[in-house]
Coordinates of C-alpha atoms in Angstrom, one line a residue:
M1 CA 103.5 73.5 141.3
S2 CA 101.4 72.6 144.5
R3 CA 98.9 74.7 143.0
L4 CA 98.7 72.5 139.7
L5 CA 98.9 69.4 142.1
G6 CA 96.1 70.5 144.4
R7 CA 93.3 71.0 140.7
T8 CA 94.3 68.3 140.0
L9 CA 93.8 66.0 142.2
E10 CA 90.3 68.4 143.0
R11 CA 89.2 66.5 139.3
V12 CA 90.7 63.6 140.3
C13 CA 87.9 63.3 143.4
K14 CA 84.8 64.8 141.1
A15 CA 85.9 61.8 138.6
V16 CA 85.3 59.5 141.4
L17 CA 82.4 60.9 142.8
L18 CA 81.1 61.1 139.4
L19 CA 81.6 57.8 138.8
C20 CA 80.5 56.6 142.2
L21 CA 77.2 58.7 141.0
L22 CA 76.8 56.4 138.3
H23 CA 76.7 53.1 140.0
F24 CA 74.3 53.8 142.5
L25 CA 72.1 55.0 140.4
V26 CA 72.5 51.8 138.2
A27 CA 72.5 49.8 141.0
V28 CA 68.8 51.4 142.0
I29 CA 67.5 50.2 138.9
L30 CA 68.9 46.8 138.5
Y31 CA 66.9 46.9 142.0
F32 CA 63.7 48.4 140.6
D33 CA 63.7 45.5 137.5
V34 CA 64.2 42.4 139.5
Y35 CA 61.7 43.2 142.1
T36 CA 59.2 44.7 139.1
Q37 CA 59.5 40.9 137.5
H38 CA 59.7 39.4 140.8
L39 CA 56.1 41.0 141.4
A40 CA 54.4 39.8 138.4
F41 CA 55.7 36.6 138.8
F42 CA 53.9 36.5 141.7
S43 CA 51.0 37.8 140.5
R44 CA 51.0 35.2 138.2
F45 CA 50.9 32.1 140.7
S46 CA 48.0 33.3 142.8
A47 CA 46.4 33.7 139.7
R48 CA 46.8 31.0 138.5
S49 CA 47.0 28.9 142.6
P50 CA 44.1 30.4 144.4
A51 CA 42.8 27.4 146.1
H52 CA 46.6 26.8 147.1
A53 CA 47.2 30.2 147.8
L54 CA 43.7 30.1 149.9
H55 CA 43.9 26.2 151.1
P56 CA 47.2 25.2 151.0
A57 CA 46.9 22.2 153.6
A58 CA 43.8 20.6 151.6
S59 CA 45.6 21.3 148.4
S60 CA 48.4 19.5 150.2
S61 CA 45.7 16.5 151.4
A62 CA 43.8 16.0 147.6
N63 CA 47.5 15.7 146.1
C64 CA 48.8 12.9 147.9
S65 CA 45.7 10.9 147.8
R66 CA 45.3 7.4 146.4
P67 CA 43.9 7.1 142.9
N68 CA 40.1 5.5 142.9
T69 CA 40.5 7.1 146.6
T70 CA 37.8 9.9 148.2
A71 CA 40.2 11.9 150.1
A72 CA 39.2 13.5 153.6
S73 CA 36.8 16.7 153.7
S74 CA 38.7 19.7 155.6
G75 CA 35.1 21.5 157.1
L76 CA 35.6 24.1 154.5
P77 CA 34.1 24.7 151.5
E78 CA 36.3 22.8 148.0
V79 CA 37.3 26.0 145.5
P80 CA 37.5 24.8 142.2
S81 CA 40.8 25.1 140.7
A82 CA 41.5 27.3 137.9
R83 CA 44.6 24.8 136.6
P84 CA 43.4 23.8 133.2
G85 CA 43.8 19.6 132.8
P86 CA 46.6 18.1 130.3
T87 CA 45.7 18.6 126.9
A88 CA 47.2 16.3 123.7
P89 CA 49.1 18.7 121.7
V90 CA 47.5 19.5 118.5
L91 CA 50.0 18.7 115.6
P92 CA 50.1 20.3 112.1
P93 CA 48.8 19.2 108.9
C94 CA 50.7 16.7 106.8
P95 CA 52.7 18.7 104.1
D96 CA 51.0 17.5 100.6
V97 CA 54.8 16.5 100.0
P98 CA 56.4 14.9 102.8
P99 CA 59.8 15.6 103.1
G100 CA 61.1 12.0 103.8
L101 CA 60.5 10.2 100.7
V102 CA 62.9 8.8 98.6
G103 CA 62.3 7.9 94.9
R104 CA 63.2 5.8 92.5
L105 CA 63.8 2.2 94.8
L106 CA 65.8 -0.5 94.4
I107 CA 63.3 -3.2 95.2
E108 CA 64.4 -7.0 95.4
F109 CA 62.7 -10.7 95.7
T110 CA 65.3 -13.0 96.1
S111 CA 66.4 -12.0 100.1
P112 CA 64.9 -14.7 102.6
M113 CA 62.5 -12.1 104.8
P114 CA 61.0 -13.5 107.5
L115 CA 57.9 -11.5 109.6
E116 CA 60.4 -11.0 112.3
R117 CA 62.9 -9.2 110.0
V118 CA 59.9 -6.6 108.3
Q119 CA 58.7 -6.1 112.2
R120 CA 61.8 -5.4 113.7
E121 CA 61.8 -3.4 110.8
N122 CA 58.6 -1.4 111.4
P123 CA 58.7 -0.2 115.1
G124 CA 56.1 2.4 114.6
V125 CA 53.8 0.0 113.4
L126 CA 50.4 -1.1 115.5
L127 CA 49.3 -4.3 116.1
G128 CA 46.8 -5.1 113.2
G129 CA 48.9 -3.0 110.7
R130 CA 48.3 0.2 111.9
Y131 CA 50.2 3.6 112.2
T132 CA 49.5 7.1 112.4
P133 CA 52.0 9.8 112.2
P134 CA 54.0 10.9 114.8
D135 CA 54.8 14.8 114.4
C136 CA 51.6 15.8 112.1
T137 CA 48.0 14.8 111.0
P138 CA 47.1 13.3 107.8
A139 CA 43.5 14.7 106.3
Q140 CA 42.7 11.5 105.2
T141 CA 42.7 7.4 106.5
V142 CA 43.9 5.2 104.6
A143 CA 42.8 1.4 104.4
V144 CA 44.9 -1.1 102.2
I145 CA 42.8 -3.8 100.5
I146 CA 44.5 -7.0 99.9
P147 CA 42.9 -9.9 98.5
F148 CA 44.7 -13.1 99.5
R149 CA 44.7 -16.8 99.2
H150 CA 48.1 -19.0 100.0
R151 CA 50.1 -16.3 98.6
E152 CA 52.5 -16.0 102.3
H153 CA 55.6 -15.4 100.6
H154 CA 54.0 -12.4 98.7
L155 CA 52.4 -11.4 101.7
R156 CA 56.1 -11.4 102.9
Y157 CA 58.0 -9.1 100.7
W158 CA 54.5 -7.1 100.8
L159 CA 54.9 -5.7 104.0
H160 CA 58.8 -5.6 103.7
Y161 CA 58.6 -2.8 101.3
L162 CA 54.9 -0.7 101.6
H163 CA 55.1 -0.4 105.1
P164 CA 58.2 1.5 105.1
I165 CA 56.4 3.8 101.9
L166 CA 53.6 4.2 103.0
R167 CA 55.2 5.5 106.6
R168 CA 57.5 8.2 104.8
Q169 CA 54.3 9.3 102.9
R170 CA 52.7 10.5 105.8
L171 CA 49.8 7.6 106.1
R172 CA 46.9 7.6 108.8
Y173 CA 46.4 3.8 107.2
G174 CA 45.9 0.1 108.5
V175 CA 46.7 -3.3 106.4
Y176 CA 43.6 -5.7 105.5
V177 CA 44.6 -9.0 104.2
I178 CA 41.0 -10.2 102.9
N179 CA 41.6 -14.6 102.4
Q180 CA 39.3 -17.0 100.2
H181 CA 38.3 -20.0 102.3
G182 CA 38.3 -23.2 101.0
E183 CA 39.9 -24.2 97.7
D184 CA 37.0 -22.9 95.4
T185 CA 37.6 -21.0 92.3
F186 CA 38.9 -17.1 93.1
N187 CA 37.3 -14.0 93.6
R188 CA 39.6 -11.0 94.1
A189 CA 36.5 -8.0 93.6
K190 CA 34.6 -9.9 95.8
L191 CA 37.0 -10.1 97.9
L192 CA 37.5 -6.6 98.3
N193 CA 33.9 -5.3 99.1
V194 CA 34.3 -7.4 101.8
G195 CA 37.2 -5.9 102.6
F196 CA 35.6 -2.2 102.2
L197 CA 32.6 -3.1 104.7
E198 CA 34.9 -5.0 108.0
A199 CA 37.0 -2.5 107.3
L200 CA 34.8 -0.3 108.1
K201 CA 33.3 -2.2 111.2
E202 CA 36.9 -2.1 112.6
D203 CA 36.8 2.1 111.2
A204 CA 34.1 4.4 111.1
A205 CA 37.1 6.4 109.9
Y206 CA 38.4 5.1 107.0
D207 CA 37.9 7.5 103.8
C208 CA 40.2 5.9 100.9
F209 CA 40.4 2.7 100.0
I210 CA 43.6 1.9 98.4
F211 CA 43.2 -1.6 97.1
S212 CA 46.3 -3.5 96.4
D213 CA 47.2 -7.2 94.8
V214 CA 49.9 -8.7 96.8
D215 CA 52.5 -9.3 94.5
L216 CA 52.7 -5.6 92.8
V217 CA 55.6 -3.7 94.8
P218 CA 55.7 0.3 94.0
M219 CA 59.7 1.2 92.7
D220 CA 59.2 4.3 94.0
D221 CA 58.3 6.0 97.6
R222 CA 56.4 9.5 95.3
N223 CA 54.0 7.0 94.1
L224 CA 51.0 8.4 96.7
Y225 CA 48.9 6.2 97.9
R226 CA 45.9 8.4 98.6
C227 CA 42.5 9.1 97.6
G228 CA 41.4 12.6 95.1
D229 CA 38.7 14.0 93.5
Q230 CA 38.6 11.1 91.0
P231 CA 39.4 7.4 91.2
R232 CA 42.9 6.8 90.7
H233 CA 44.8 3.9 89.5
F234 CA 48.3 3.2 90.7
A235 CA 50.5 0.5 89.0
I236 CA 50.3 1.8 85.7
A237 CA 53.4 0.6 84.4
M238 CA 53.8 -2.5 85.3
D239 CA 57.6 -5.5 84.6
K240 CA 55.6 -7.4 83.9
F241 CA 54.0 -5.2 80.8
G242 CA 57.2 -3.4 80.1
F243 CA 56.7 -1.0 82.3
R244 CA 53.5 0.5 80.0
L245 CA 50.2 0.8 80.3
P246 CA 48.5 -2.5 78.8
Y247 CA 45.4 -0.7 77.9
A248 CA 43.7 2.4 77.9
S249 CA 40.7 1.0 80.1
Y250 CA 43.1 -0.9 83.0
F251 CA 42.8 -0.5 85.7
G252 CA 44.3 -3.6 87.4
G253 CA 46.7 -4.2 89.9
V254 CA 46.7 -1.4 92.6
S255 CA 44.3 1.4 92.1
G256 CA 42.1 3.6 95.5
L257 CA 38.6 5.4 95.5
S258 CA 37.3 7.3 98.7
K259 CA 35.2 6.0 99.8
A260 CA 31.9 8.5 98.2
Q261 CA 33.0 7.7 95.0
F262 CA 33.0 2.9 95.8
L263 CA 29.4 4.0 96.4
K264 CA 29.2 6.0 94.0
I265 CA 29.9 2.7 91.4
N266 CA 28.0 0.3 93.7
G267 CA 32.0 -0.8 95.1
F268 CA 32.9 -3.5 92.9
P269 CA 31.6 -6.5 91.1
N270 CA 31.3 -9.7 93.2
E271 CA 30.3 -12.4 89.9
Y272 CA 33.6 -12.3 88.5
W273 CA 34.5 -15.6 89.8
G274 CA 38.3 -17.0 88.5
W275 CA 41.3 -15.1 86.4
G276 CA 39.7 -11.8 84.4
G277 CA 37.5 -9.2 83.6
E278 CA 36.6 -7.6 87.2
D279 CA 38.9 -4.5 86.2
D280 CA 37.6 -3.8 82.6
D281 CA 33.7 -3.9 84.7
I282 CA 35.3 -1.5 88.0
F283 CA 36.6 0.5 85.0
N284 CA 33.3 0.4 83.1
R285 CA 31.5 1.7 86.7
I286 CA 34.0 4.4 87.0
S287 CA 32.7 5.8 83.3
L288 CA 29.1 5.3 83.6
T289 CA 29.2 7.1 87.1
G290 CA 30.1 10.0 85.0
M291 CA 33.7 10.2 87.0
K292 CA 37.6 10.2 85.0
I293 CA 40.8 7.6 86.3
T294 CA 43.5 10.0 87.5
R295 CA 47.2 8.0 86.9
P296 CA 50.6 9.1 88.0
D297 CA 53.1 10.0 85.5
I298 CA 54.7 6.5 84.2
R299 CA 58.2 7.0 85.8
I300 CA 56.0 6.8 89.1
G301 CA 53.5 4.3 88.4
R302 CA 56.4 1.6 88.0
Y303 CA 55.5 -1.8 89.9
R304 CA 57.3 -5.6 89.7
M305 CA 55.4 -8.5 89.9
I306 CA 56.8 -11.1 91.8
K307 CA 57.3 -13.9 89.5
H308 CA 54.3 -16.9 90.5
D309 CA 52.8 -19.5 88.9
R310 CA 49.3 -19.4 88.1
D311 CA 47.1 -19.9 91.5
K312 CA 45.0 -23.6 91.2
H313 CA 41.5 -22.5 90.6
N314 CA 42.2 -19.0 90.0
E315 CA 41.7 -20.4 85.8
P316 CA 40.5 -18.2 83.2
N317 CA 36.7 -16.9 83.8
P318 CA 35.5 -18.1 80.7
Q319 CA 32.4 -15.5 80.8
R320 CA 34.4 -12.3 82.2
F321 CA 34.0 -11.2 77.8
S322 CA 30.4 -11.6 78.1
K323 CA 29.7 -10.2 81.5
I324 CA 32.3 -7.1 80.4
Q325 CA 30.4 -5.6 78.0
N326 CA 26.7 -6.1 80.3
T327 CA 28.3 -3.5 83.3
K328 CA 25.4 -1.2 82.4
L329 CA 22.8 -3.4 83.5
T330 CA 23.9 -5.6 85.6
M331 CA 26.2 -2.8 88.0
K332 CA 23.2 -1.7 89.7
L333 CA 22.2 -4.9 91.1
D334 CA 25.4 -7.1 91.7
G335 CA 27.9 -4.7 94.0
I336 CA 28.8 -3.9 97.4
G337 CA 24.4 -3.5 98.2
S338 CA 24.3 -7.4 97.4
V339 CA 28.2 -9.4 98.5
R340 CA 27.1 -12.1 101.0
Y341 CA 29.8 -14.0 103.0
Q342 CA 30.6 -15.3 106.5
V343 CA 33.2 -13.9 108.7
L344 CA 35.0 -17.2 110.2
E345 CA 38.0 -15.3 111.6
V346 CA 39.6 -12.4 112.2
S347 CA 43.3 -12.4 113.5
R348 CA 45.3 -9.1 114.4
H349 CA 49.1 -9.6 113.7
P350 CA 52.0 -6.9 114.3
L351 CA 52.6 -6.0 110.9
F352 CA 48.2 -6.6 109.2
T353 CA 44.6 -7.8 110.9
N354 CA 43.8 -11.2 108.7
I355 CA 40.3 -11.8 107.8
T356 CA 39.3 -15.0 106.4
V357 CA 36.6 -15.4 105.2
D358 CA 34.4 -17.5 102.7
I359 CA 32.4 -16.1 99.9
G360 CA 30.4 -19.1 98.9
R361 CA 31.3 -20.3 95.2
P362 CA 30.4 -20.2 91.6
S363 CA 26.2 -20.4 90.1
W364 CA 27.9 -22.7 88.0
F365 CA 30.3 -24.4 89.7
P366 CA 29.5 -28.4 89.7
R367 CA 28.7 -30.3 92.1
G368 CA 30.3 -32.8 94.8
R369 CA 33.6 -31.0 93.3
H370 CA 35.8 -29.7 96.6

């Protein structure tokens, strides 16, 4: 019995000794692992900041100096820091199909729309109506040009709906309201030429231009305000026309051209005073230069128009039909290269840039009329 008890005790002692040995080996392995990590850390720190390691006192003095002052010399030669300065993060390209789009929108013009409310709704829009997505880099820089006179009520609704749409589309853009001074006959196309030139003066990076009437609001944010390989017509299905394209060559309402496309057609005509004709002339220019118009799906290119009476001094242009027939003869002489105007005021508002211009009057304008 005593011999059996002795053997049991011997086995227990051997087991305890084996466990102790195993514990010791594990502790030694962990010790060397931690030591190696610490050694690597201090090696990286030393390699990253040689000046700090060599001259800690001089480094401390330089860090505590005030801006625009010179730190006292330590008498030691300066050692340039190996640490690079802060750099802006590189953002990925914006996706072709923005992930935050809603699709079909409910558009109504009955609720009051003060500018203060629109400004609160768009805190990311900078002074002058400029916006850049914070999380990606857009492929284009877009200038939205609005021909304008006496439409403050419409402009508030346009800003209310379009700023959120353009931000969801991940566009880098600016909004320019080109305000015709005085009460002479309105000239939509000439104002658009002015907007093209003045936007480029503010930012030469603009390479896409969206030309939009102030009374048209898209009903679907999948109608992307971008430029493509060909000129783009966005407003193809207005409620005014029963959500149908009125005729095949219609190019009115909202359109988009790249900078190169706009210059290729010599911009827009300057001699269409009054309502109508200029959009058909633009269509002719596009066709005559070998380009073709692209359009969105008719279910996406739907627009609502803010109802209004015809503007005073924007009566139908009696010369429009004869001018449209002569686009081939006039487009090289009448366009962006011949536009004449005078900028009277440039004012940057929280949601848009207003440019008031004197564009003159038509040659057939009666003398003495004011």
